[in-house]
Coordinates of C-alpha atoms in Angstrom, one line a residue:
S529 CA 165.0 88.6 126.4
L530 CA 165.2 91.3 129.1
S531 CA 168.9 91.7 128.6
K532 CA 168.4 92.8 125.0
C533 CA 165.3 94.8 125.5
T534 CA 164.7 98.4 124.4
F535 CA 165.0 99.7 127.9
G536 CA 168.6 98.6 128.6
K537 CA 170.1 96.2 131.1
A538 CA 169.4 97.8 134.5
A539 CA 169.0 95.2 137.2
F540 CA 165.6 96.6 138.5
L541 CA 164.1 95.8 135.0
K542 CA 164.3 92.1 135.9
W543 CA 162.4 92.5 139.2
P544 CA 159.0 90.6 139.3
I545 CA 156.0 92.6 138.0
I546 CA 158.4 95.3 136.5
R547 CA 159.9 92.8 134.1
G548 CA 156.3 92.0 132.9
V549 CA 155.6 95.7 132.1
V550 CA 159.0 96.0 130.4
S551 CA 158.4 92.8 128.4
F552 CA 154.9 93.9 127.3
V553 CA 156.1 97.3 126.0
D554 CA 159.2 95.9 124.5
G555 CA 157.1 93.3 122.7
L556 CA 155.0 96.1 121.2
V557 CA 158.0 98.0 120.1
V558 CA 159.7 95.0 118.5
G559 CA 156.4 93.9 116.9
T560 CA 155.8 97.4 115.5
K561 CA 159.3 97.5 114.1
C562 CA 158.8 94.2 112.3
L563 CA 155.5 95.4 110.8
M564 CA 157.0 98.7 109.7
Y565 CA 160.1 96.9 108.3
S566 CA 157.9 94.5 106.3
A567 CA 155.9 97.4 104.9
E568 CA 159.1 99.2 104.0
I569 CA 160.5 96.1 102.2
A570 CA 157.2 95.7 100.3
G571 CA 157.2 99.4 99.3
D572 CA 160.8 99.3 98.1
E573 CA 159.9 96.9 95.3
E574 CA 157.4 99.4 93.9
D575 CA 159.2 102.7 94.6
E576 CA 161.2 103.0 91.3
K577 CA 160.9 106.9 91.2
E578 CA 162.5 107.1 94.7
A579 CA 165.4 104.9 93.6
A580 CA 166.0 107.0 90.5
K581 CA 165.9 110.2 92.6
N582 CA 168.5 108.7 95.1
A583 CA 170.8 107.8 92.2
T584 CA 171.2 111.5 91.4
L585 CA 172.3 112.4 95.0
T586 CA 175.9 112.6 96.2
E587 CA 177.2 110.3 98.9
E588 CA 176.9 113.0 101.6
E589 CA 173.3 113.9 100.5
L590 CA 172.3 110.3 100.4
S591 CA 173.8 109.7 103.9
A592 CA 172.0 112.8 105.3
K593 CA 168.7 111.7 103.7
K594 CA 169.0 108.2 105.3
A595 CA 169.8 109.7 108.7
K596 CA 166.7 111.9 108.4
E597 CA 164.5 109.0 107.3
A598 CA 165.8 106.9 110.2
K599 CA 164.9 109.6 112.7
Q600 CA 161.4 109.9 111.2
F601 CA 161.0 106.1 111.4
Q602 CA 162.0 106.2 115.1
W603 CA 159.4 108.9 115.9
L604 CA 156.8 107.1 113.8
L605 CA 157.5 104.0 115.8
Y606 CA 157.1 105.7 119.2
I607 CA 153.9 107.4 118.1
T608 CA 152.5 104.1 116.7
V609 CA 153.3 102.2 119.9
A610 CA 151.8 105.0 122.1
I611 CA 148.6 105.1 120.0
S612 CA 148.4 101.3 120.2
I613 CA 148.5 101.4 124.0
V614 CA 146.0 104.2 124.2
V615 CA 143.5 102.5 121.9
S616 CA 143.9 99.1 123.7
V617 CA 143.4 100.7 127.1
A618 CA 140.4 102.8 125.9
A619 CA 138.7 99.9 124.1
F620 CA 139.2 97.1 126.6
M621 CA 139.4 98.8 129.9
L622 CA 137.8 102.3 129.9
L623 CA 134.9 101.6 127.4
P624 CA 133.6 98.5 129.4
Y625 CA 133.6 100.5 132.6
A626 CA 131.8 103.4 130.9
L627 CA 129.2 101.1 129.4
A628 CA 128.7 99.2 132.6
S629 CA 128.3 102.5 134.6
L630 CA 125.1 103.2 132.7
L631 CA 123.5 100.6 135.0
R632 CA 123.7 103.1 137.8
K633 CA 120.8 104.9 136.2
V634 CA 118.6 101.8 137.1
G635 CA 120.0 101.7 140.6
A636 CA 122.8 99.2 140.3
S637 CA 125.4 99.1 143.0
E638 CA 129.2 99.5 142.4
V639 CA 129.6 95.7 142.8
G640 CA 126.9 95.1 140.2
V641 CA 128.6 97.6 137.8
T642 CA 132.0 95.9 138.3
V643 CA 130.4 92.5 137.5
A644 CA 128.7 93.9 134.4
E645 CA 132.0 95.5 133.4
A646 CA 133.7 92.0 133.5
F647 CA 131.0 90.6 131.2
V648 CA 131.3 93.6 128.8
K649 CA 135.0 93.3 128.7
L650 CA 135.0 89.6 127.9
A651 CA 132.3 90.1 125.3
L652 CA 134.3 92.8 123.5
F653 CA 137.5 90.8 123.6
M654 CA 135.8 87.6 122.3
G655 CA 133.9 89.6 119.7
Y656 CA 137.1 91.3 118.5
M657 CA 138.9 87.9 118.2
L658 CA 135.9 86.3 116.3
L659 CA 135.6 89.2 113.9
I660 CA 139.3 89.5 112.9
S661 CA 139.6 85.7 112.7
R662 CA 137.2 85.9 109.7
M663 CA 139.4 88.3 107.7
K664 CA 141.3 86.5 104.9
D665 CA 144.7 88.3 105.5
I666 CA 144.4 87.7 109.3
Q667 CA 143.7 84.0 108.7
R668 CA 147.1 83.8 106.9
T669 CA 148.7 85.7 109.8
F670 CA 147.2 83.1 112.2
M671 CA 148.8 80.3 110.1
Y672 CA 152.2 81.9 110.7
H673 CA 151.2 82.3 114.4
G674 CA 150.4 78.6 114.5
A675 CA 154.0 78.0 113.4
H676 CA 155.1 78.7 117.0
K677 CA 154.7 74.9 117.1
C678 CA 158.5 75.2 116.9
I679 CA 158.6 76.0 120.6
N680 CA 156.5 72.9 121.5
C681 CA 158.7 70.8 119.3
V682 CA 161.9 71.8 121.0
E683 CA 160.5 71.8 124.5
H684 CA 159.4 68.2 124.0
G685 CA 163.0 67.2 123.1
L686 CA 162.6 66.9 119.3
P687 CA 165.0 68.4 116.8
L688 CA 163.7 71.3 114.7
T689 CA 162.7 69.7 111.4
V690 CA 159.7 70.6 109.3
E691 CA 158.1 67.1 109.9
N692 CA 158.6 67.4 113.7
V693 CA 157.2 71.0 113.8
L694 CA 154.1 70.1 111.8
A695 CA 153.4 67.2 114.1
S696 CA 153.7 69.3 117.2
S697 CA 150.8 71.1 118.9
R698 CA 150.0 74.7 118.0
Q699 CA 148.8 75.5 121.5
H700 CA 151.2 76.7 124.1
K701 CA 150.7 78.0 127.7
R702 CA 153.0 81.0 127.1
C703 CA 151.3 82.1 123.8
G704 CA 150.5 85.8 123.4
T705 CA 146.8 84.9 123.2
S706 CA 146.9 83.3 126.6
F707 CA 148.7 86.4 127.9
L708 CA 146.0 88.7 126.5
F709 CA 143.3 86.6 128.0
L710 CA 145.1 86.6 131.4
V711 CA 145.3 90.4 131.2
M712 CA 141.5 90.4 130.9
I713 CA 141.0 88.1 133.9
V714 CA 143.6 89.8 136.1
S715 CA 142.1 93.2 135.4
I716 CA 138.6 92.0 136.2
F717 CA 139.8 90.8 139.7
L718 CA 142.0 93.7 140.4
H719 CA 139.3 96.2 139.5
F720 CA 137.2 94.9 142.4
I721 CA 139.6 96.9 144.5
F722 CA 137.8 100.1 143.4
V723 CA 134.3 98.9 144.5
L724 CA 134.6 100.9 147.7
V725 CA 136.4 103.9 146.2
P726 CA 134.2 107.0 146.1
G727 CA 133.9 109.0 142.9
Y728 CA 133.4 108.0 139.3
W729 CA 136.5 109.8 138.0
V730 CA 138.7 108.4 140.8
R731 CA 137.7 104.9 139.9
L732 CA 138.2 105.6 136.2
F733 CA 141.7 106.9 136.6
G734 CA 142.5 104.3 139.1
R735 CA 142.0 101.7 136.4
L736 CA 144.5 103.6 134.2
L737 CA 147.1 103.5 137.0
M738 CA 146.5 99.7 137.3
V739 CA 147.4 99.0 133.7
P740 CA 151.2 98.4 134.4
I741 CA 150.3 96.3 137.5
V742 CA 147.8 94.2 135.5
S743 CA 150.4 93.5 132.7
G744 CA 153.1 92.7 135.3
V745 CA 151.0 90.3 137.3
S746 CA 149.7 88.6 134.1
F747 CA 153.3 88.2 132.9
E748 CA 154.3 86.5 136.2
L749 CA 151.3 84.2 136.0
I750 CA 151.9 83.1 132.4
Q751 CA 155.6 82.5 133.1
W752 CA 154.7 80.4 136.1
A753 CA 152.1 78.4 134.2
G754 CA 154.6 77.7 131.5
R755 CA 157.2 76.3 134.0
T756 CA 155.0 74.0 135.9
D757 CA 152.7 71.0 135.2
S758 CA 150.6 71.5 138.3
R759 CA 146.8 71.1 138.3
L760 CA 146.3 74.8 139.1
A761 CA 148.5 75.9 136.2
D762 CA 146.6 73.6 133.8
I763 CA 143.2 75.1 135.0
L764 CA 144.5 78.6 134.7
S765 CA 145.9 77.9 131.2
K766 CA 142.8 76.3 129.7
P767 CA 140.8 79.4 128.7
G768 CA 143.9 80.8 126.9
L769 CA 144.6 77.5 125.2
A770 CA 141.0 77.4 124.0
M771 CA 141.3 80.9 122.6
Q772 CA 144.3 79.8 120.6
K773 CA 142.0 77.7 118.5
L774 CA 140.8 81.1 117.1
T775 CA 144.1 82.9 116.9
T776 CA 146.3 80.1 115.5
K777 CA 145.9 78.0 112.4
E778 CA 147.8 75.0 111.1
P779 CA 150.8 76.3 109.1
T780 CA 152.1 75.0 105.8
A781 CA 155.5 73.4 105.4
D782 CA 157.1 76.6 104.1
M783 CA 155.7 78.5 107.0
A784 CA 157.2 76.0 109.3
E785 CA 160.6 76.6 107.6
V786 CA 160.2 80.3 108.2
A787 CA 159.5 79.7 111.9
I788 CA 162.5 77.4 112.2
A789 CA 164.7 80.1 110.6
A790 CA 163.3 82.6 113.1
V791 CA 164.1 80.3 116.0
E792 CA 167.6 79.6 114.9
A793 CA 168.3 83.3 114.5
V794 CA 167.7 83.9 118.3
F795 CA 168.1 80.5 120.0
D796 CA 170.6 77.6 119.8
W797 CA 168.0 74.8 120.0
R798 CA 170.7 72.1 119.4
E799 CA 172.6 73.2 122.6
Y800 CA 169.3 73.3 124.5
L801 CA 168.4 69.7 123.4
K802 CA 171.9 68.6 124.4
E803 CA 171.6 70.2 127.9
E804 CA 168.0 69.3 128.7
F805 CA 167.5 66.0 126.9
G806 CA 171.0 64.7 126.2
W807 CA 170.3 64.8 122.5
K808 CA 173.1 63.5 120.2
P809 CA 173.0 64.7 116.6
E810 CA 175.1 61.7 115.5
E811 CA 172.5 59.2 116.7
N812 CA 169.7 61.2 115.1
E813 CA 171.5 61.2 111.8
E814 CA 172.0 57.4 112.0
K815 CA 168.3 56.8 112.7
N816 CA 167.4 59.0 109.6
A817 CA 169.9 57.0 107.5
D818 CA 168.2 53.7 108.6
I819 CA 164.8 55.1 107.7

């Protein structure tokens, strides 16, 4: 949530558009922390030499060493997030424009270049998703991604049990895949603003300046789509939901258990069911006993 984000609790961070930028960057930071923590845990099991070396240190030396490692970890985190943003912007925003701009050599107008840029951008994004979805390790990751069925389970008024989670849909309007797809679409439309702007480099840097606005607008759209059942929201959500067939796979029962534990660590789903659906745990237990 925004109140617990990396950037603090300032009121302006919750303003429309700005909250989308904050949420996007905060998601990158948290995701990178989790990946680095996982790598650290995996490494700890193998690093026997380091453990033996630490055993020879005094308490003060060990404390100083841990403080130094924590600082290094923090810097590594910031650098990793910064590189991730730069690579993403370069690959999916600047590269499509640079490739489409080659059409000027055959006399294409700025409108034609912008339309071509849209097709190149979508092709790169779809191609990237298709390629990584064929990797064995990523397929397992997508199975865990599919375990966000937990959210659908709770939002449909069902208690979080493995059986209920596995029976729920793995597609959700607010899924990160839908957000990424919306970023693509919003950037395509907003970049038409630069059609009449003179100068190649002005148009190029203009796209860079639009990155926060694109992520902010996309965030507002996906939040709105997740809150309403209107026809327009359903139409807007369909491409992202279709993409989720690539980026999510059906999880196993143990993966569902992991997802349930993750939800319970950050969200009181029982209280939510009581408030939104009038759920009564006692009645649920009686039904299970009858079964």
